[in-house]
XYZ file of N, CA, C and O in Angstrom:
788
model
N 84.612 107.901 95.773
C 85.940 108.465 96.004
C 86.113 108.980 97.430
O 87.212 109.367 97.827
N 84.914 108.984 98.275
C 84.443 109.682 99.170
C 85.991 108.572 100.390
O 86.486 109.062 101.405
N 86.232 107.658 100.032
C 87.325 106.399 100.813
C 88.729 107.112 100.936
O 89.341 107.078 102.003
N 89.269 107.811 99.731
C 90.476 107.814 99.739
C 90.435 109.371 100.078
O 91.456 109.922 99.668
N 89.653 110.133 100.634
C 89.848 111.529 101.448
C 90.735 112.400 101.156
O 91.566 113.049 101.792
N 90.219 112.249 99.401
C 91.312 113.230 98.835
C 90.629 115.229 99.228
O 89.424 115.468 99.149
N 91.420 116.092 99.519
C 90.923 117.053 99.629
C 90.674 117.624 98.316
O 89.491 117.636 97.978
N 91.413 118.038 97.605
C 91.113 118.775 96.150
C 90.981 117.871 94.971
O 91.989 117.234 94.662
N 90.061 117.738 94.370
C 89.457 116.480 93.207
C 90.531 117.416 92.371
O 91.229 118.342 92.783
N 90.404 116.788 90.915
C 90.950 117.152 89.994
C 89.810 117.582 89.066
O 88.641 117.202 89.145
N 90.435 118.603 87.996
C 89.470 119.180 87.804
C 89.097 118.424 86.097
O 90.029 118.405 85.293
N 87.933 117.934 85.737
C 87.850 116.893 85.064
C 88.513 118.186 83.406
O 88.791 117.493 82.428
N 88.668 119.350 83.217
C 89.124 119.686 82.181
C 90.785 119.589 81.692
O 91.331 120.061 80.695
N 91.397 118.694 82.938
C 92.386 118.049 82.346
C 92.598 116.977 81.359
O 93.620 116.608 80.780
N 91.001 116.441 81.296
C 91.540 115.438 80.120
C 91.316 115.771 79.106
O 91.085 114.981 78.191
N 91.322 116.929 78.992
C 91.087 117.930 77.836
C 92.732 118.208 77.371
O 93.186 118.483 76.261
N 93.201 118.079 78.269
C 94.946 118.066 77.770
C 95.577 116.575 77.741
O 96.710 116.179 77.468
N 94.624 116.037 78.054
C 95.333 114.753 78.388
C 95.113 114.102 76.940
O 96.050 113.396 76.568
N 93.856 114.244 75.924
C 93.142 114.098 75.248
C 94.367 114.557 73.598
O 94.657 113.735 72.728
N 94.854 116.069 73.629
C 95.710 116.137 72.899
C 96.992 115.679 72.786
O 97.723 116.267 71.988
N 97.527 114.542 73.555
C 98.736 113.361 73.721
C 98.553 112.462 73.994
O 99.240 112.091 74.947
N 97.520 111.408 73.412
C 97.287 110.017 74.426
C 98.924 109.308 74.454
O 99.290 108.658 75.434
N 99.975 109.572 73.049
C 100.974 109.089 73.531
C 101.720 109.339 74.779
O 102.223 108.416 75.421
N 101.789 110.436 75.090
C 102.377 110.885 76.126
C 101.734 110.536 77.777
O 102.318 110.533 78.861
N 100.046 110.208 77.361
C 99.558 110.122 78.441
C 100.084 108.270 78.920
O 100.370 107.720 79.984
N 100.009 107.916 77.776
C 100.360 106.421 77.831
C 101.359 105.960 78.199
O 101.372 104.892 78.811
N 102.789 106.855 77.838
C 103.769 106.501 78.299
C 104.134 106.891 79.458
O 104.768 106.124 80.181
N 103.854 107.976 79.803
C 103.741 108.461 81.265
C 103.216 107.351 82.319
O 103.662 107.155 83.449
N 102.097 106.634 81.631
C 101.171 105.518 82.677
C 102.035 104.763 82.625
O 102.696 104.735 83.663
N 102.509 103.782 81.488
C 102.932 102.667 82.070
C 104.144 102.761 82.547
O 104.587 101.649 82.833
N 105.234 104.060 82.859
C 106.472 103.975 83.570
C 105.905 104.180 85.029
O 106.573 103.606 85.889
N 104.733 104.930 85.509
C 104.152 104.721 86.641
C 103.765 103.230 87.437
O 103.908 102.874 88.607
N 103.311 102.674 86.450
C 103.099 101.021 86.747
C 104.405 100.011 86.718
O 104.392 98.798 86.930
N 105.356 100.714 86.446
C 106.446 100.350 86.189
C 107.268 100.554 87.859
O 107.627 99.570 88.507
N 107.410 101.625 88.226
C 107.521 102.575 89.212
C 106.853 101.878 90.411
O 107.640 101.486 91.273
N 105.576 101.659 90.617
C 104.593 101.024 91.608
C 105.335 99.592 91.836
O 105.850 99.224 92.893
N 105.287 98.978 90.805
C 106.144 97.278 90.829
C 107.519 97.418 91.639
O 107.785 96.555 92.476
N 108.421 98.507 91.409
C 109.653 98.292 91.798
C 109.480 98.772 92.923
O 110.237 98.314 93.779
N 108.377 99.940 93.431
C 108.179 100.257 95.006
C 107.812 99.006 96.005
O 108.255 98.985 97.153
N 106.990 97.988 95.500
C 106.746 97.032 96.319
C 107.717 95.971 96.456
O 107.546 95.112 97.321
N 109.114 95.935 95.387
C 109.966 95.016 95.640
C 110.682 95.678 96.772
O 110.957 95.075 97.809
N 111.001 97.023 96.535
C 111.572 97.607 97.671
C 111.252 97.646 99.101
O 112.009 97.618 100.071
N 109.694 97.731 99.015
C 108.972 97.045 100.150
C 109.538 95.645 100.784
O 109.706 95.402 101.978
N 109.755 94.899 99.804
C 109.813 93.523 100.451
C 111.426 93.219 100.703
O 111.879 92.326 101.419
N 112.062 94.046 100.047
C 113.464 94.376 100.258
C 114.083 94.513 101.727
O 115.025 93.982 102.316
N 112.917 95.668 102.110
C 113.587 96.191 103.342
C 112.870 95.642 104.693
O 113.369 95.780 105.810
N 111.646 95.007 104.440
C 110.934 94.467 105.324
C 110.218 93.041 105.163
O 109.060 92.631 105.098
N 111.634 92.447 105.130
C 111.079 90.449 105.079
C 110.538 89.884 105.830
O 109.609 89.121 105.564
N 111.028 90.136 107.097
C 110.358 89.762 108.362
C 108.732 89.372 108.104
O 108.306 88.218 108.123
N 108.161 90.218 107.933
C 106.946 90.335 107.534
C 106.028 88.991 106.592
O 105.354 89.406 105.649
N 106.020 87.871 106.783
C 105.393 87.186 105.333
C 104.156 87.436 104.758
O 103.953 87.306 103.551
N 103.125 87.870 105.747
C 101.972 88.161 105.189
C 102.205 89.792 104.248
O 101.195 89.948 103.561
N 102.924 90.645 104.101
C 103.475 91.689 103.597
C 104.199 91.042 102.699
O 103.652 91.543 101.716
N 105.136 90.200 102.165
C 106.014 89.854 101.636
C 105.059 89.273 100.794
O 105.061 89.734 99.652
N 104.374 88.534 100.994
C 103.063 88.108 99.979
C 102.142 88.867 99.216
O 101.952 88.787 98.003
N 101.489 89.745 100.184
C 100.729 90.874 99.339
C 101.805 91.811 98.147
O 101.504 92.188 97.014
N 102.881 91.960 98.763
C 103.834 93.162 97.716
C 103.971 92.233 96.859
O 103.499 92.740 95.842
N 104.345 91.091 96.572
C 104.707 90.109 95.538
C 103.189 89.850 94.511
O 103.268 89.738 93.287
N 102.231 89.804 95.060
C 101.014 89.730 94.152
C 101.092 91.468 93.973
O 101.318 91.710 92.787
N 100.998 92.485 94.627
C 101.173 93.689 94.409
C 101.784 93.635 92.840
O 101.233 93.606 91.739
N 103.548 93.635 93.385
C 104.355 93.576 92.384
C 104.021 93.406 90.473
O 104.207 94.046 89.439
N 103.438 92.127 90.925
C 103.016 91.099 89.872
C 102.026 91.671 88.788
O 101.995 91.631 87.558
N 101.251 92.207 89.742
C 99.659 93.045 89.065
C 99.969 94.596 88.434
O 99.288 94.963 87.477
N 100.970 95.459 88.968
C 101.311 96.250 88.700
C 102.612 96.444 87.295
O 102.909 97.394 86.570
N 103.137 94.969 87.421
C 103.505 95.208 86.109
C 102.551 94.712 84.639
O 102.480 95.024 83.450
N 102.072 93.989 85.362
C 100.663 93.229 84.250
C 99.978 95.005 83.535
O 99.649 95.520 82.466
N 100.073 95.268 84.720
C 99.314 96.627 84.148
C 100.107 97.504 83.294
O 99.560 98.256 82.487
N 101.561 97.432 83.458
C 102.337 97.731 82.783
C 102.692 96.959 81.149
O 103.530 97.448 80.391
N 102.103 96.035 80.899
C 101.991 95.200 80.255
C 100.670 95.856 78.831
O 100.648 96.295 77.682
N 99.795 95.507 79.943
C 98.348 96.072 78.988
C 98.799 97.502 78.826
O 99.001 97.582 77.614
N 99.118 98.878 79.453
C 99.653 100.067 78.882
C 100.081 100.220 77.302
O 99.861 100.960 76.343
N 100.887 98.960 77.672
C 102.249 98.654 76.563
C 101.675 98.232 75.509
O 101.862 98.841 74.456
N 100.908 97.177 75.550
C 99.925 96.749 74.231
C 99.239 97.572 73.628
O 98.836 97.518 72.465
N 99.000 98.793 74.822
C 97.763 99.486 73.882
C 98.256 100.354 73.121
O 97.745 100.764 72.078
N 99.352 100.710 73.629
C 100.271 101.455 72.726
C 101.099 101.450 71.424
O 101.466 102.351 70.670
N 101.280 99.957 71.431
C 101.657 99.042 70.451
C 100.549 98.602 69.236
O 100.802 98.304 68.068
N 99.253 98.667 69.912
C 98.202 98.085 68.612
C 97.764 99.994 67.993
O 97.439 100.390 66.874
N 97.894 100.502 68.866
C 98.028 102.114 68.319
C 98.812 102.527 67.266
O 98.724 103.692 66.878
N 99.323 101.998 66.912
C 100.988 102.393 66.232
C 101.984 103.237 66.785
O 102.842 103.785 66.094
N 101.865 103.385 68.352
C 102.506 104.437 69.025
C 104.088 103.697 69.690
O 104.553 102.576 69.901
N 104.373 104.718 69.789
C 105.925 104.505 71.093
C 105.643 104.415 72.659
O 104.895 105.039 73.412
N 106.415 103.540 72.805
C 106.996 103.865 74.595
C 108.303 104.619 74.795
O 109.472 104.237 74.858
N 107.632 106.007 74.887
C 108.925 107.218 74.993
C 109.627 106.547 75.842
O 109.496 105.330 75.969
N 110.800 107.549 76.806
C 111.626 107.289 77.476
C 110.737 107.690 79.139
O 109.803 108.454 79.379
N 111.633 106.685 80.116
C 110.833 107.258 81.431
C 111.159 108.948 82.146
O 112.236 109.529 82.286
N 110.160 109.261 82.395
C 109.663 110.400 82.551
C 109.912 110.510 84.155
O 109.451 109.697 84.956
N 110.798 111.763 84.546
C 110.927 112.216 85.844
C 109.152 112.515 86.575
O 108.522 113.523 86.256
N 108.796 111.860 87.181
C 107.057 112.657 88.331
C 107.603 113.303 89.059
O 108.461 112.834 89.807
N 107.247 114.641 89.051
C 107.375 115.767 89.789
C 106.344 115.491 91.404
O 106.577 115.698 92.595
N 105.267 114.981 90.700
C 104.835 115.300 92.042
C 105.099 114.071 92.649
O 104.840 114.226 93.843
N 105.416 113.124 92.481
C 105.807 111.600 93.235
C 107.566 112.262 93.969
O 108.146 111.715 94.908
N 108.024 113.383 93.297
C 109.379 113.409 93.985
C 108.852 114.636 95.216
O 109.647 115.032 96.068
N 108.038 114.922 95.177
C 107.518 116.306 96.537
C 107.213 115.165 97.394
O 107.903 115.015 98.403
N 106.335 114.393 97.150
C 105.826 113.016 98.285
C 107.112 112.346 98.307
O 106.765 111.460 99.088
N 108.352 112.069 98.056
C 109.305 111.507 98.236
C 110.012 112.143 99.311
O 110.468 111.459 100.227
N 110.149 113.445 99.282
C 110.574 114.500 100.013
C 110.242 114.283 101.367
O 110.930 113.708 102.211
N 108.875 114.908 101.527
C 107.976 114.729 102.703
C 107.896 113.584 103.263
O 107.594 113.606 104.456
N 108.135 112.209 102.599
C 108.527 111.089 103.234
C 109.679 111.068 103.635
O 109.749 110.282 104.580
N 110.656 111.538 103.403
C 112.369 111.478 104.153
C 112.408 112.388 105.403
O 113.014 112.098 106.435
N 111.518 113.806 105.151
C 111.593 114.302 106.322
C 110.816 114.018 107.445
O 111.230 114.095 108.602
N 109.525 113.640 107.059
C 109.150 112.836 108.188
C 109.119 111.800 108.723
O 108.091 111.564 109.358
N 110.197 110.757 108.704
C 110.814 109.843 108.861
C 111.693 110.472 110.663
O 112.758 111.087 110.726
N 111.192 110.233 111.353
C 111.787 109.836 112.376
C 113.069 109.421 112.850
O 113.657 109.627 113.912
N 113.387 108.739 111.732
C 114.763 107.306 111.660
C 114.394 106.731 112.870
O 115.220 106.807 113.779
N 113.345 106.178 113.082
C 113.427 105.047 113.512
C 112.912 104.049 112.674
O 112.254 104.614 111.802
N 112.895 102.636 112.498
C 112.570 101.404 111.799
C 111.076 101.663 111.135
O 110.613 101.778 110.000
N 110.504 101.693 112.736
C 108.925 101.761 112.760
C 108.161 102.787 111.853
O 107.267 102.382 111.111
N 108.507 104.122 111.907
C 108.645 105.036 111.698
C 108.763 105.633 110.021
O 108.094 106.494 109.450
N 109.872 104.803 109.546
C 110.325 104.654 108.068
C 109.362 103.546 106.981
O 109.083 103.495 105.783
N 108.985 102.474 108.647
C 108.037 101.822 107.252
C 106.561 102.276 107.077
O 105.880 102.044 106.079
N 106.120 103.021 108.291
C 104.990 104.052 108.445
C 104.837 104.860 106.803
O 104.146 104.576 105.825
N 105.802 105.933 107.059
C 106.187 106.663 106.249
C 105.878 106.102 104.621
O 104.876 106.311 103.938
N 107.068 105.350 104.290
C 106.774 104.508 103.187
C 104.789 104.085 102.730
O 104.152 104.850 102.006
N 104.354 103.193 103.143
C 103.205 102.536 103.678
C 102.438 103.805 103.054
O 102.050 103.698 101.891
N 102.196 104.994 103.750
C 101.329 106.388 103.613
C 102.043 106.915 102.479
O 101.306 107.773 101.994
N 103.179 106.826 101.769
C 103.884 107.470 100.367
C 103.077 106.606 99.960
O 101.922 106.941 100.222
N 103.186 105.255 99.227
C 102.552 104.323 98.843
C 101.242 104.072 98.578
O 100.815 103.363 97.667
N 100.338 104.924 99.743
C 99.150 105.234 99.972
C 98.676 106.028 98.831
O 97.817 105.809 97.977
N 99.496 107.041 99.060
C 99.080 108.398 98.564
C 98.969 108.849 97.098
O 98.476 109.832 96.546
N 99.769 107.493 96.587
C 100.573 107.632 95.232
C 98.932 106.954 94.490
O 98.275 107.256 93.494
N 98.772 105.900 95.624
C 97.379 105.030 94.736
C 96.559 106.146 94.576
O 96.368 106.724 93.507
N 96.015 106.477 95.793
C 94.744 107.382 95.801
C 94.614 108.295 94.833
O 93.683 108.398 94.034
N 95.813 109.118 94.951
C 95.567 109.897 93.366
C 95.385 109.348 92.324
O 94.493 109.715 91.558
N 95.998 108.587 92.128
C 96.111 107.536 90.233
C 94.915 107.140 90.818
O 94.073 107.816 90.226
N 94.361 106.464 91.606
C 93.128 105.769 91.560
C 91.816 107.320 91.240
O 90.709 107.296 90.702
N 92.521 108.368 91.791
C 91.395 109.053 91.635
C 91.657 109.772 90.276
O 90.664 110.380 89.876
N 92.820 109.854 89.423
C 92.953 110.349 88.229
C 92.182 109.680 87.277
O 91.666 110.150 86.263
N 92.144 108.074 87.872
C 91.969 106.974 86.240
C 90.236 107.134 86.405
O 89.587 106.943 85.376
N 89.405 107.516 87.808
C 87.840 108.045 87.699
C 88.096 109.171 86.811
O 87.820 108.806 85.668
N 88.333 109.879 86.822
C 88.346 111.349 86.155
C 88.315 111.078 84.595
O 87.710 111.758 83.766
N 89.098 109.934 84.350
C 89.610 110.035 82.905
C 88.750 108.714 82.237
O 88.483 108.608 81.040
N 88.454 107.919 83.104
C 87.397 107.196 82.941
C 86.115 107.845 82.458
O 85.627 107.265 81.488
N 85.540 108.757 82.832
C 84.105 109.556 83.083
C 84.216 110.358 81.821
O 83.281 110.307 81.022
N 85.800 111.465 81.435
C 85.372 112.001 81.028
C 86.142 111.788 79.468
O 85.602 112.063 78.396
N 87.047 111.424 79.579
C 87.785 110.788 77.832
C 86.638 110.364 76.838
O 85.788 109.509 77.084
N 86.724 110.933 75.936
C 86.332 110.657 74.757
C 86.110 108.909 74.100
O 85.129 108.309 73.662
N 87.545 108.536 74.307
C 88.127 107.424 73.586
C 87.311 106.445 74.701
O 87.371 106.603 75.921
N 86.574 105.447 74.035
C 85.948 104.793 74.585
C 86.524 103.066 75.129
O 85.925 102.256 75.838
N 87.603 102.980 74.609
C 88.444 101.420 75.198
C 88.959 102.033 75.805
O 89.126 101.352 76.817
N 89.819 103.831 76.102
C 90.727 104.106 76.931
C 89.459 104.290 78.685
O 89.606 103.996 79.872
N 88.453 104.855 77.942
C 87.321 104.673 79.262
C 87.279 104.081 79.877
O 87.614 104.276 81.046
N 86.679 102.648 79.245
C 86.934 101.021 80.045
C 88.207 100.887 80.668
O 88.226 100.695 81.883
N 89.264 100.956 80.037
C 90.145 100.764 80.855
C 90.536 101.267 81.915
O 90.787 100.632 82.939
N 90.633 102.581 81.756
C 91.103 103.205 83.321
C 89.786 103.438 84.232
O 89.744 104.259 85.149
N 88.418 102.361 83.739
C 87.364 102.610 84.500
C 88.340 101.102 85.778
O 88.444 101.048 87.003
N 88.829 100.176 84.678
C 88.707 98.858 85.264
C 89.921 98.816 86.249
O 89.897 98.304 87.368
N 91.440 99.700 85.405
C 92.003 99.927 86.756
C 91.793 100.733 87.869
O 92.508 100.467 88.835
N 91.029 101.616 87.987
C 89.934 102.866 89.142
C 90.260 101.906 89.822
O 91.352 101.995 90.384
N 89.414 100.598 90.031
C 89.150 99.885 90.981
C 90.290 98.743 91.659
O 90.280 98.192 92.760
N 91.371 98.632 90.384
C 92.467 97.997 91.440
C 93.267 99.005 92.063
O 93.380 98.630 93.230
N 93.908 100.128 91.910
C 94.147 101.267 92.312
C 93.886 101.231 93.440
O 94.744 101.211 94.322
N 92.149 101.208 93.724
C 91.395 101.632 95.393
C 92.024 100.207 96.326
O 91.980 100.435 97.535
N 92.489 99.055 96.035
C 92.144 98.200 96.370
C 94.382 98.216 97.010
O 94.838 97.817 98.082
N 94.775 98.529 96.394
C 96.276 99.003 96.431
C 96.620 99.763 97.613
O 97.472 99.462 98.448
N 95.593 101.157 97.590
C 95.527 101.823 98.360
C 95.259 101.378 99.779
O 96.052 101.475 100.716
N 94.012 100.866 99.816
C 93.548 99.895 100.968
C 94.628 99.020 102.001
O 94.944 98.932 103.187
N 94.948 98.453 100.664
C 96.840 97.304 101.444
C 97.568 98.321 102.094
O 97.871 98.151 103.275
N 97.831 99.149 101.620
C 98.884 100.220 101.946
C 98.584 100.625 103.908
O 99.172 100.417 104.970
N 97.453 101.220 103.486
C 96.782 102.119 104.617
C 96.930 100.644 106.169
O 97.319 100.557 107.334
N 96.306 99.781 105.070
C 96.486 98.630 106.450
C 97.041 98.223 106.645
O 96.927 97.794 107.793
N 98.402 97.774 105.850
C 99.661 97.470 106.726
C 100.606 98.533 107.534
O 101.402 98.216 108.418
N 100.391 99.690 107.116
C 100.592 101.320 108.394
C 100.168 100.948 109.387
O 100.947 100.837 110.334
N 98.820 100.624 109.544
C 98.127 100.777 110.733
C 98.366 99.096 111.593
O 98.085 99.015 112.788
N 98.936 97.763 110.765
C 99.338 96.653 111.479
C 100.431 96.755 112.250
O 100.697 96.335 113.376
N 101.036 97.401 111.431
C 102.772 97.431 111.734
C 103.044 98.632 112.061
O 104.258 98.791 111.931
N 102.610 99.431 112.368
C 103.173 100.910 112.337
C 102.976 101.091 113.949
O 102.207 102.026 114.173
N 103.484 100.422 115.198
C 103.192 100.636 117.055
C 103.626 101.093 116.971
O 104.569 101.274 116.202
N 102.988 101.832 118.110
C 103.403 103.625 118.799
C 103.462 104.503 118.176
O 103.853 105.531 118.729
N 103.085 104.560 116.623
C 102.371 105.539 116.134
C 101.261 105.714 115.486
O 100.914 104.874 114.656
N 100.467 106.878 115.753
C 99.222 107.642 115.571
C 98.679 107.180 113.785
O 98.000 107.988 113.153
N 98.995 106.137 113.306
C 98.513 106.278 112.160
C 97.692 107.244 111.223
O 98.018 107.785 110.166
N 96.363 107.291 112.045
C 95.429 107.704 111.442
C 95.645 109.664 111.721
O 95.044 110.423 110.961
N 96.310 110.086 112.566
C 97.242 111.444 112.198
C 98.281 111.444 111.469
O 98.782 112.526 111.165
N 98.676 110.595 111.154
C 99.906 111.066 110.135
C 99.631 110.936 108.569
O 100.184 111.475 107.610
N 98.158 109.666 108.690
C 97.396 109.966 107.334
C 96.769 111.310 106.959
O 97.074 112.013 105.995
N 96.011 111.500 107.718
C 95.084 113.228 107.836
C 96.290 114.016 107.418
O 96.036 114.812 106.513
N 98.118 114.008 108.029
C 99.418 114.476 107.269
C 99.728 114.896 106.446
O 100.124 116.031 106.180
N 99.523 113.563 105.606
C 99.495 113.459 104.649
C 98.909 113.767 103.757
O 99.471 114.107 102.716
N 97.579 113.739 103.898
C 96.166 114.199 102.719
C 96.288 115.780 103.119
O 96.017 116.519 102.172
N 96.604 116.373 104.201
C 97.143 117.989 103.711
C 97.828 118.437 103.011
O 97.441 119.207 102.132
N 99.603 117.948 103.252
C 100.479 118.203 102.593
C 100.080 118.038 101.242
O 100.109 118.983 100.454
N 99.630 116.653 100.857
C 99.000 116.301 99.353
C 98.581 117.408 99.142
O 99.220 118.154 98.401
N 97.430 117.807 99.716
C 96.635 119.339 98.868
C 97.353 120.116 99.091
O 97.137 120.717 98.038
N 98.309 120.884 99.702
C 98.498 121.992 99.436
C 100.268 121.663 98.164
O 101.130 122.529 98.014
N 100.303 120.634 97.672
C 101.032 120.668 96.444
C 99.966 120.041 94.782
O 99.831 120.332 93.594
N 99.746 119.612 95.228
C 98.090 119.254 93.954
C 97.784 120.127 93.317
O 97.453 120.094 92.131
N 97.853 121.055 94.033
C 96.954 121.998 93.446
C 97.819 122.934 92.105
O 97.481 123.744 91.242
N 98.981 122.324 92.507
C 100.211 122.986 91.089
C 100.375 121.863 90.060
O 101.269 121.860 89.214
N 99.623 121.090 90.171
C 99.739 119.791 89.069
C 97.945 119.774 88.188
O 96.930 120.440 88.389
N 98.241 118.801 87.324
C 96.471 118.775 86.689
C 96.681 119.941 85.318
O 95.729 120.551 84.831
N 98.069 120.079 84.858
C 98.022 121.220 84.021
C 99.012 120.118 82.633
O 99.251 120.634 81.541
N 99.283 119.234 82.820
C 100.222 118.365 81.657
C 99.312 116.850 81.301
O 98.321 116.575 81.978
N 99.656 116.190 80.481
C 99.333 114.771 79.619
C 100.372 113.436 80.612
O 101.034 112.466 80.242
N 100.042 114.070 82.056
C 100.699 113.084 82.532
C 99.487 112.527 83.621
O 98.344 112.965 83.747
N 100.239 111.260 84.455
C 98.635 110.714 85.177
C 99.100 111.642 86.230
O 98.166 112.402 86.487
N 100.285 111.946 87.052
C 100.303 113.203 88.181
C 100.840 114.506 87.845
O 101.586 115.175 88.559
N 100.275 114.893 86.383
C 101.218 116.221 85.897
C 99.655 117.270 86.102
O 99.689 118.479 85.871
């Protein structure tokens, strides 16, 4: 985990709450994977120019609803529901902090984006270790052991198309930015049956 330079881990006795709602934890996940898919169309929305980007968000896209897919099944061979989609509190604080530090310039906005995008993996990538390791339920283990690792790999795209496309700015300071701001709001989440609650 030591890659995605998260400052404050989570503290593994959340899946101790996570544990008394797997429905809730489930439906919470797959409107997130749901959420991730439509961020990368938006990606490719606003920045076509790009084909080698326009390619990755489209396999992005693709994989992230697949994952939305398997969520859905598992929920379904459960005898459970897919509640209704669920407002993320903490995906709307990183929404925030992405508008204000937006520059308005072009460059600037897709920076921004790119490091939201970033930031969103790293956690879920570092929630689904947590819940991997420490959940009870042993297919829900495997699974969020097996997405851990596309998660990191999400993250990765993100960080490097910032740093392709992102001239004349400091990338790798506005990441370090970012992984502050992250901690000093984190630390009010990790208390609900959600993957960023």
């Amino acid at each position: 985990m030591s890659m995605l330079r998260l400052k404050l881990p989570t503290d593994p006795r959340w899946v101790n709450i996570v544990e008394k709602n797997i429905e809730e934890i489930l439906t919470d996940h797959a409107w997130c994977e749901q959420k991730a898919a439509s961020n990368a169309i938006t990606i490719i929305t606003i920045n076509s120019e790009y084909p080698d980007l326009v390619t990755d968000m489209l396999a992005l896209a693709k994989e992230e609803i697949e994952h939305f897919e398997m969520v859905h099944n598992i929920i379904k061979k459960r005898g459970l529901t897919l509640g209704r989609e669920r407002k993320d509190e903490y995906v709307g604080e990183l929404a925030q902090y992405m508008k204000r530090s937006n520059t308005g310039s072009r460059v600037s906005g897709f920076v921004e984006r790119m490091l939201f995008s970033a930031m969103i993996e790293a956690r879920s990538c570092e929630r689904f270790k947590v819940l991997s390791e420490n959940i009870k339920d042993e297919e829900l283990s495997k699974f969020y052991w097996e997405l851990m690792e596309s998660e990191a790999g999400h993250y990765t795209t993100f960080i490097t198309y910032a740093r392709k496309y992102g001239h004349g700015i400091d990338v790798e300071k506005r990441w370090r930015e970012w992984l502050e701001f992250e901690a000093s709001i984190i630390e009010n989440y990790g208390k609900s049956e959600t993957i960023h609650g």
